[in-house]
PDB file of C-alpha atoms in Angstrom:
ATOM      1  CA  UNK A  10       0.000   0.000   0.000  1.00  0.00           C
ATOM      2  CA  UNK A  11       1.197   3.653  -0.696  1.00  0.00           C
ATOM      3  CA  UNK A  12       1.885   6.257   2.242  1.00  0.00           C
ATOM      4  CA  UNK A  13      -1.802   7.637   0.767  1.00  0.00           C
ATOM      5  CA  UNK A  14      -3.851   4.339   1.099  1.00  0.00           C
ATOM      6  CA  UNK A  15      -2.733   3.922   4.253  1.00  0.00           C
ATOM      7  CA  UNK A  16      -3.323   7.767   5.370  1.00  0.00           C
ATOM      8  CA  UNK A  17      -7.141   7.400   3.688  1.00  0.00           C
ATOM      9  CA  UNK A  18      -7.576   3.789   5.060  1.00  0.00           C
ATOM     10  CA  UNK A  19      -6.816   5.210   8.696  1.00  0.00           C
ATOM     11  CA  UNK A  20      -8.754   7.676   8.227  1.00  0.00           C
ATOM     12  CA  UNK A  21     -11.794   5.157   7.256  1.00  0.00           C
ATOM     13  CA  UNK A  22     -11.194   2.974   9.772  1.00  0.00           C
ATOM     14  CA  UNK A  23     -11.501   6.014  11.977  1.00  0.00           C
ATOM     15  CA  UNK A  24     -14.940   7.138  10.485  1.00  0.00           C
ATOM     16  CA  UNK A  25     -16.432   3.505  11.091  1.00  0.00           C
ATOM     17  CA  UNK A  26     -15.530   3.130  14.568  1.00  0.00           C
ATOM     18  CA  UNK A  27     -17.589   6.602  14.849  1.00  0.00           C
ATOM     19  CA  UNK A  28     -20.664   5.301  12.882  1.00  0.00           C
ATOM     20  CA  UNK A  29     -20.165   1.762  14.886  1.00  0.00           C
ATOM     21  CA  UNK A  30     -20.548   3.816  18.715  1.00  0.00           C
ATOM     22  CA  UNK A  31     -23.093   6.021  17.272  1.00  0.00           C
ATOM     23  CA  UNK A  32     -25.364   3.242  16.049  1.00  0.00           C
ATOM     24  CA  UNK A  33     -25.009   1.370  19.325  1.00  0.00           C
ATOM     25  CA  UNK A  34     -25.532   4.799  21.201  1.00  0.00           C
ATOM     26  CA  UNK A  35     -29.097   4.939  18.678  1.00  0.00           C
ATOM     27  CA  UNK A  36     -29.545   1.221  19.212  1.00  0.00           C
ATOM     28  CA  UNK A  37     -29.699   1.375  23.381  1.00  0.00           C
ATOM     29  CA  UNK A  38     -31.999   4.656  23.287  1.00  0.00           C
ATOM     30  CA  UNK A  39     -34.550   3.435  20.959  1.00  0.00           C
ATOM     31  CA  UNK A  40     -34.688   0.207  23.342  1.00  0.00           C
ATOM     32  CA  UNK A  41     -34.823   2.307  26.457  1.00  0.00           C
ATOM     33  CA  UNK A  42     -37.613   4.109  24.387  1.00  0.00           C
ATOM     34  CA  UNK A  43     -39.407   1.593  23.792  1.00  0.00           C
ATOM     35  CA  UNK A  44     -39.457  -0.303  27.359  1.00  0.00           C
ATOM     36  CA  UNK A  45     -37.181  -2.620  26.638  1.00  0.00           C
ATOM     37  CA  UNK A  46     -34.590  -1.901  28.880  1.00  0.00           C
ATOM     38  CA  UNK A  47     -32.938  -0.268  31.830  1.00  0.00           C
ATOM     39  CA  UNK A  48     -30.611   2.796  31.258  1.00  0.00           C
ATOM     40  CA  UNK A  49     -26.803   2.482  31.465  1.00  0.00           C
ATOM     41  CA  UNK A  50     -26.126   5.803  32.238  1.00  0.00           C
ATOM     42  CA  UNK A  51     -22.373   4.651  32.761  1.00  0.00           C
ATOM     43  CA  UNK A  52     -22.217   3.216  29.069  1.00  0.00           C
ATOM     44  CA  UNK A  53     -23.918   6.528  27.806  1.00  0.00           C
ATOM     45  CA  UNK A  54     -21.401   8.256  29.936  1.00  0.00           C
ATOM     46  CA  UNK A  55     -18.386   6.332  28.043  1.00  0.00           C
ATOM     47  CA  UNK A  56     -19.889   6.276  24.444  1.00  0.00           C
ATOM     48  CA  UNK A  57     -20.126  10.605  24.717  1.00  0.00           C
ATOM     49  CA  UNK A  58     -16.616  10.716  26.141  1.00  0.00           C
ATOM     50  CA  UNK A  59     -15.387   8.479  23.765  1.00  0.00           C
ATOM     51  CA  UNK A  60     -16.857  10.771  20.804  1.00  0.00           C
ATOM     52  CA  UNK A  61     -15.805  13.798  22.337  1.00  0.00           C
ATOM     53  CA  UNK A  62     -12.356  12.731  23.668  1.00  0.00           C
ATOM     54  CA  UNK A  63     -11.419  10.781  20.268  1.00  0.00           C
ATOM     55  CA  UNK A  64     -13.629  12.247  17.503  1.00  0.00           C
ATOM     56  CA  UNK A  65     -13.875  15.909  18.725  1.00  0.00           C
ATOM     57  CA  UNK A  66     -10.704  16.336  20.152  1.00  0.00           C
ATOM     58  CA  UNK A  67      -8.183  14.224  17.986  1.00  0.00           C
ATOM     59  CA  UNK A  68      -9.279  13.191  14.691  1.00  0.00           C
ATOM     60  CA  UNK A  69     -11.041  16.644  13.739  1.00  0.00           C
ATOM     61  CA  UNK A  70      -8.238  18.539  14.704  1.00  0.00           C
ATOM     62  CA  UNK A  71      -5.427  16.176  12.770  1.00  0.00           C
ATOM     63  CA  UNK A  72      -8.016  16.381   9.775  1.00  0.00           C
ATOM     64  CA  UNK A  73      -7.942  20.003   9.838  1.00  0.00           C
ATOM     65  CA  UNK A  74      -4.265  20.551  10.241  1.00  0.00           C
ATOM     66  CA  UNK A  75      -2.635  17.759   7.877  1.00  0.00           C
ATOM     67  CA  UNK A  76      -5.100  17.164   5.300  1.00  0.00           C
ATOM     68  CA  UNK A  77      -7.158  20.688   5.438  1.00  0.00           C
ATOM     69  CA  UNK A  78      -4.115  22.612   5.639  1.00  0.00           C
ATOM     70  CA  UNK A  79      -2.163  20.382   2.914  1.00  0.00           C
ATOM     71  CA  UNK A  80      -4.912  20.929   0.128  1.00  0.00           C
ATOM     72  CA  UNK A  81      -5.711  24.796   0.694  1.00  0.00           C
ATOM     73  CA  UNK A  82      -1.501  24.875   0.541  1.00  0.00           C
ATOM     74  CA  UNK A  83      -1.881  23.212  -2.794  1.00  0.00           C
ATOM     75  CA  UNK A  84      -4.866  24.617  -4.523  1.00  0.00           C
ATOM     76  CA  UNK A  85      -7.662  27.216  -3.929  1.00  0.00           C
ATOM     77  CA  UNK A  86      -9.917  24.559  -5.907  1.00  0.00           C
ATOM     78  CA  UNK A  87     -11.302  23.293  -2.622  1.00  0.00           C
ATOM     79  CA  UNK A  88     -11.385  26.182  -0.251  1.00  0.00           C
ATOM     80  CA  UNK A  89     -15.061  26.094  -0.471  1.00  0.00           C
ATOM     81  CA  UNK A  90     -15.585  22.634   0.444  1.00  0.00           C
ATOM     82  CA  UNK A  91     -12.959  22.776   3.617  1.00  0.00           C
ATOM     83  CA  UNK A  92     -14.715  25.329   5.026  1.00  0.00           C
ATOM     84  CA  UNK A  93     -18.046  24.320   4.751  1.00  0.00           C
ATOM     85  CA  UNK A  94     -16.085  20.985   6.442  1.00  0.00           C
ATOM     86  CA  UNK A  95     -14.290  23.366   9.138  1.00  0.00           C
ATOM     87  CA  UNK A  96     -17.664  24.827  10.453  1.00  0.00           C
ATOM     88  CA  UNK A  97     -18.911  21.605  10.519  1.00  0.00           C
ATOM     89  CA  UNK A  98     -16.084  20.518  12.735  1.00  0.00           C
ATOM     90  CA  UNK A  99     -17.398  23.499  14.913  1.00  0.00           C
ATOM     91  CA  UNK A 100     -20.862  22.510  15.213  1.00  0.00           C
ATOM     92  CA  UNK A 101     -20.434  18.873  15.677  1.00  0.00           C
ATOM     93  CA  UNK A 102     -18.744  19.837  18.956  1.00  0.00           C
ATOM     94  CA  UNK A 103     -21.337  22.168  19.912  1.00  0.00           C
ATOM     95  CA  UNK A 104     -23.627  19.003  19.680  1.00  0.00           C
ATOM     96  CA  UNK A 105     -21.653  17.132  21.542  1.00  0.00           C
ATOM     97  CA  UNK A 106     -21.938  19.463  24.342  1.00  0.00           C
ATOM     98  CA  UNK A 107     -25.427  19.415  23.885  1.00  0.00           C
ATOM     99  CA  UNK A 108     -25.735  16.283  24.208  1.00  0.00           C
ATOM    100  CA  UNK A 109     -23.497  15.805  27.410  1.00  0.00           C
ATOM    101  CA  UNK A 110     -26.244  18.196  28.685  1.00  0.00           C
ATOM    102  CA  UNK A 111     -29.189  15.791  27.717  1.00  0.00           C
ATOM    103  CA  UNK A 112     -27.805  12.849  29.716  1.00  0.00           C
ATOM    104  CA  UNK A 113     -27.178  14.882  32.989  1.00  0.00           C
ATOM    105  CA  UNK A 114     -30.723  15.990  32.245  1.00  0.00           C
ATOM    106  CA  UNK A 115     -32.140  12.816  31.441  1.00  0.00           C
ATOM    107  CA  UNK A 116     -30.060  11.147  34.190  1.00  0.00           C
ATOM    108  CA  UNK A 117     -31.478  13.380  36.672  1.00  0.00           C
ATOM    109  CA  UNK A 118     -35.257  12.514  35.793  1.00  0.00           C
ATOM    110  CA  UNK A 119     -36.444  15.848  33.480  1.00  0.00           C
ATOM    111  CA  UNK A 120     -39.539  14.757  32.044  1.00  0.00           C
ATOM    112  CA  UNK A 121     -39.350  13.771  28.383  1.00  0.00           C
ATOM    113  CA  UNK A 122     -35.650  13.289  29.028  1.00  0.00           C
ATOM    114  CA  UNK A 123     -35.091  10.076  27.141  1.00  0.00           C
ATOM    115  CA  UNK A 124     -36.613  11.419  24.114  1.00  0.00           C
ATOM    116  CA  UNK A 125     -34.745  14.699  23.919  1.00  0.00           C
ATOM    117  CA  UNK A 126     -31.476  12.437  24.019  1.00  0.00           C
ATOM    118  CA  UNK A 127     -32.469  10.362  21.526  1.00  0.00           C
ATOM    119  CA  UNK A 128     -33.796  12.993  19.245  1.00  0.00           C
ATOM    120  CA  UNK A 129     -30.000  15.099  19.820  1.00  0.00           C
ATOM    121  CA  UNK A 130     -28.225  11.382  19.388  1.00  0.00           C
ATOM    122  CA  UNK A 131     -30.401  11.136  15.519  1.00  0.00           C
ATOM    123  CA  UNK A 132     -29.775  14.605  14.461  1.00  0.00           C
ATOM    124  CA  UNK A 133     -25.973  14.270  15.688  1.00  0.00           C
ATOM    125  CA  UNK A 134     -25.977  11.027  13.947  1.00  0.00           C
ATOM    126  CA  UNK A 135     -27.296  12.358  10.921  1.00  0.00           C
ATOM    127  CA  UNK A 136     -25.379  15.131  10.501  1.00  0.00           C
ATOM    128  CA  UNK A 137     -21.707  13.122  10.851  1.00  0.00           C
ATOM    129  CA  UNK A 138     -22.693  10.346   8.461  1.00  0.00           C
ATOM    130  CA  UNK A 139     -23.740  13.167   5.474  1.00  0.00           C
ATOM    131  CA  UNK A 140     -19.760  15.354   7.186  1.00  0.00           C
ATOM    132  CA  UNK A 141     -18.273  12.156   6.515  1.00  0.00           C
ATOM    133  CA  UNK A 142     -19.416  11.071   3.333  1.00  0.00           C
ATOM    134  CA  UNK A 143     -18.309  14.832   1.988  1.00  0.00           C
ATOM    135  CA  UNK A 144     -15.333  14.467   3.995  1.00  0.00           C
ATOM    136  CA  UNK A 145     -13.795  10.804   2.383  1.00  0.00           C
ATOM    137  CA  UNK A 146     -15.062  11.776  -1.258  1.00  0.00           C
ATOM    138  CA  UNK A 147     -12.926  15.510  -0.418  1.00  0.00           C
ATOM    139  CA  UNK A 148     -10.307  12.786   0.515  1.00  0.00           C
ATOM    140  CA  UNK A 149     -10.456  10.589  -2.580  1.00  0.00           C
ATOM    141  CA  UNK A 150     -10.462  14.052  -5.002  1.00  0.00           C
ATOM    142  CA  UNK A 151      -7.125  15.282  -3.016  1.00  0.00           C
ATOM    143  CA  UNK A 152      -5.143  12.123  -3.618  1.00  0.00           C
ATOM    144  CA  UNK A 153      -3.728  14.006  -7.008  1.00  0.00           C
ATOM    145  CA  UNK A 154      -3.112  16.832  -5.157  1.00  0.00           C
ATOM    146  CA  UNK A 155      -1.535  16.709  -2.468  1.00  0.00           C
ATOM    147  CA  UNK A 156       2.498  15.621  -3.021  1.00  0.00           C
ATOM    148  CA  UNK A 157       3.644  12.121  -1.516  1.00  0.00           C
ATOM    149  CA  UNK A 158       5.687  13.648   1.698  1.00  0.00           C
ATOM    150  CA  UNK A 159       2.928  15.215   3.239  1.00  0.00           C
ATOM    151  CA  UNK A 160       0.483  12.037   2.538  1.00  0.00           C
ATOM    152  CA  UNK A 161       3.549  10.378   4.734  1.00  0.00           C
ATOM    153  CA  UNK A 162       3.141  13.156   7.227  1.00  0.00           C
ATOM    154  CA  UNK A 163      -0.903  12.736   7.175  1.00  0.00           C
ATOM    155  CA  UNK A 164      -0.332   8.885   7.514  1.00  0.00           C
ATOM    156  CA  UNK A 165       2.342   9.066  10.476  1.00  0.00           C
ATOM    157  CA  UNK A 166      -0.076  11.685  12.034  1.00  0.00           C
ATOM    158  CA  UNK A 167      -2.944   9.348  11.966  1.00  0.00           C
ATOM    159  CA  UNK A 168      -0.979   6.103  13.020  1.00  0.00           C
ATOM    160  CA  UNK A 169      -0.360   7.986  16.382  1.00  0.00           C
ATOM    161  CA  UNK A 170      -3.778   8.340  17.067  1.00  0.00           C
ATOM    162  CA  UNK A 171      -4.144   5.254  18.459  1.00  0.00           C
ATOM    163  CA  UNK A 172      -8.295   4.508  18.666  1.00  0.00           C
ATOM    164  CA  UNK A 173      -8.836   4.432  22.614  1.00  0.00           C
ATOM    165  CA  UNK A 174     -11.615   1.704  21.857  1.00  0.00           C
ATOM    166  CA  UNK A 175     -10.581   0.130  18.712  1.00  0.00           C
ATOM    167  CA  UNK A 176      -6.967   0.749  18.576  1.00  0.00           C
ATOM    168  CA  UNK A 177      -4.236  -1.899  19.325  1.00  0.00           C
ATOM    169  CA  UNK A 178      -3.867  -0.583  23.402  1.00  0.00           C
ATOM    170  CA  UNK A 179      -8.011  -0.180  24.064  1.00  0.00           C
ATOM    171  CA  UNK A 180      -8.654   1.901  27.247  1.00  0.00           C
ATOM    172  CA  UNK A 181     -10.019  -0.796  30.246  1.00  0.00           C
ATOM    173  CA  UNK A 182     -12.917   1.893  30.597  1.00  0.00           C
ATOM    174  CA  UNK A 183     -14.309   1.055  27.164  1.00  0.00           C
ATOM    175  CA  UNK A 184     -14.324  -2.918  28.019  1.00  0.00           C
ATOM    176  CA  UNK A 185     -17.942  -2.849  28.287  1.00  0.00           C
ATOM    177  CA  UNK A 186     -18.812  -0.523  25.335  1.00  0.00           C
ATOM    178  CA  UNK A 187     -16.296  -2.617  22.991  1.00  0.00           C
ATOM    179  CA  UNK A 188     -18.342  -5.607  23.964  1.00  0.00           C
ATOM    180  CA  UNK A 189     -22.026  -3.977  23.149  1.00  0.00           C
ATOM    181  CA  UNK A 190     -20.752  -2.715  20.264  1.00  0.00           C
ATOM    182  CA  UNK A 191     -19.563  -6.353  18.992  1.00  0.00           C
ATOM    183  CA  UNK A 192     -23.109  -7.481  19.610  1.00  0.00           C
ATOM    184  CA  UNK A 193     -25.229  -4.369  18.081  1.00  0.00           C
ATOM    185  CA  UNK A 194     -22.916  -2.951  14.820  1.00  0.00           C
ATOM    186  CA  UNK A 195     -24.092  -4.257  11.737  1.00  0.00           C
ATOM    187  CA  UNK A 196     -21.463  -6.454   9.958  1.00  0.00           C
ATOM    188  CA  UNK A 197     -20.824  -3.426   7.224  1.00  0.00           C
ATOM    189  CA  UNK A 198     -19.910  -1.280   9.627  1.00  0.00           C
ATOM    190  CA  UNK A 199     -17.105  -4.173  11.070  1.00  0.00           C
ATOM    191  CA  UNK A 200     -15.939  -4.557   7.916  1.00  0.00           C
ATOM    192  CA  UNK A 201     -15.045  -1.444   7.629  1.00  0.00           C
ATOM    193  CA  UNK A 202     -12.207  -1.098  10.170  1.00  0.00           C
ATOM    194  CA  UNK A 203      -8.692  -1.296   9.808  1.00  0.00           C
ATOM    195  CA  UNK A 204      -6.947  -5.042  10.740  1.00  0.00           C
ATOM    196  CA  UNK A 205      -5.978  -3.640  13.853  1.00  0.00           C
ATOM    197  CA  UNK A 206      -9.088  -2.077  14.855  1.00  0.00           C
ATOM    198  CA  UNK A 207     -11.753  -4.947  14.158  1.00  0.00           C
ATOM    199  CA  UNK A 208     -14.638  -6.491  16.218  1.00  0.00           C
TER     200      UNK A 208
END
């Protein structure tokens, strides 16, 4: 594999573990919804940290420094898109906040708490699957473009990341999330993942 495959299948791999917490985040809620279940307010705890901590806090900012910063360096062609991308960035962590907020709410009995999660947890949802379908076609469009050295520098940056859940030295506070997960992600999203990072 080239220094850019691996950057862009890293960079996948990255995207799926997202979906794969987010659909077991919807999965739980719509059970808990429907009566079918108990809360796990610890779980729901670890599956927002683990989007905000990972997602929020290391992926989006490596995106926007190697790969963001690479292609507006190498052409003006995609300013438009990046941005659009960048603001996105912005207001997926504003969600995130938002939804931090909704558990403590929910957690602490507000009427009609469950549902205001689970609406914030869909619209969240949404919104990320559409940022990263833009995002990886960006990715494909900018393989021309942007010179081999700084897909190496991309591709090192990436490797470092290290996937507290899926990575190759998991976090002992995801134990039980990894496991749900392995029960309630749908095979496409499994297949998805990097070697190192699979179910």
């Amino acid at each position: 594999m080239s220094v850019t495959d691996i950057a862009l299948a890293t960079i996948q791999a990255e995207h799926r573990a997202l979906s794969a917490v987010l659909h077991t985040f919807q999965e739980l809620l719509g059970k808990v919804e429907a009566g079918y279940g108990a809360p796990d307010f610890g779980l729901f705890s670890a599956m927002l940290y683990y989007i905000d901590d990972f997602q929020e806090r290391c992926h989006h900012p490596k995106e926007e420094k190697y790969i963001f910063d690479s292609l507006r360096a190498a052409t003006p062609e995609f300013d438009g898109v990046i941005s659009e991308l960048q603001a996105e960035h912005v207001k997926g962590a504003q969600a995130v906040s938002r939804l931090h907020r909704c558990l403590v709410f929910y957690q602490g009995g507000m009427p009609g708490g469950i549902g205001m999660l689970k609406a914030g947890v869909d619209d969240y949802i949404a919104r990320m699957h559409e940022h990263m379908r833009c995002e990886e076609a960006l990715f494909e469009r900018s393989r021309a473009v942007i010179v081999e050295h700084d897909w190496a520098r991309i591709a090192a940056a990436f490797d470092e990341n290290d996937d507290p859940l899926f990575g190759s030295n998991r976090r002992q506070a995801f134990g039980q999330l990894y496991q749900r997960i392995l029960v309630l992600a749908p095979h496409k999203l499994k297949q998805g993942m990097s070697p190192a990072s699979r179910f």
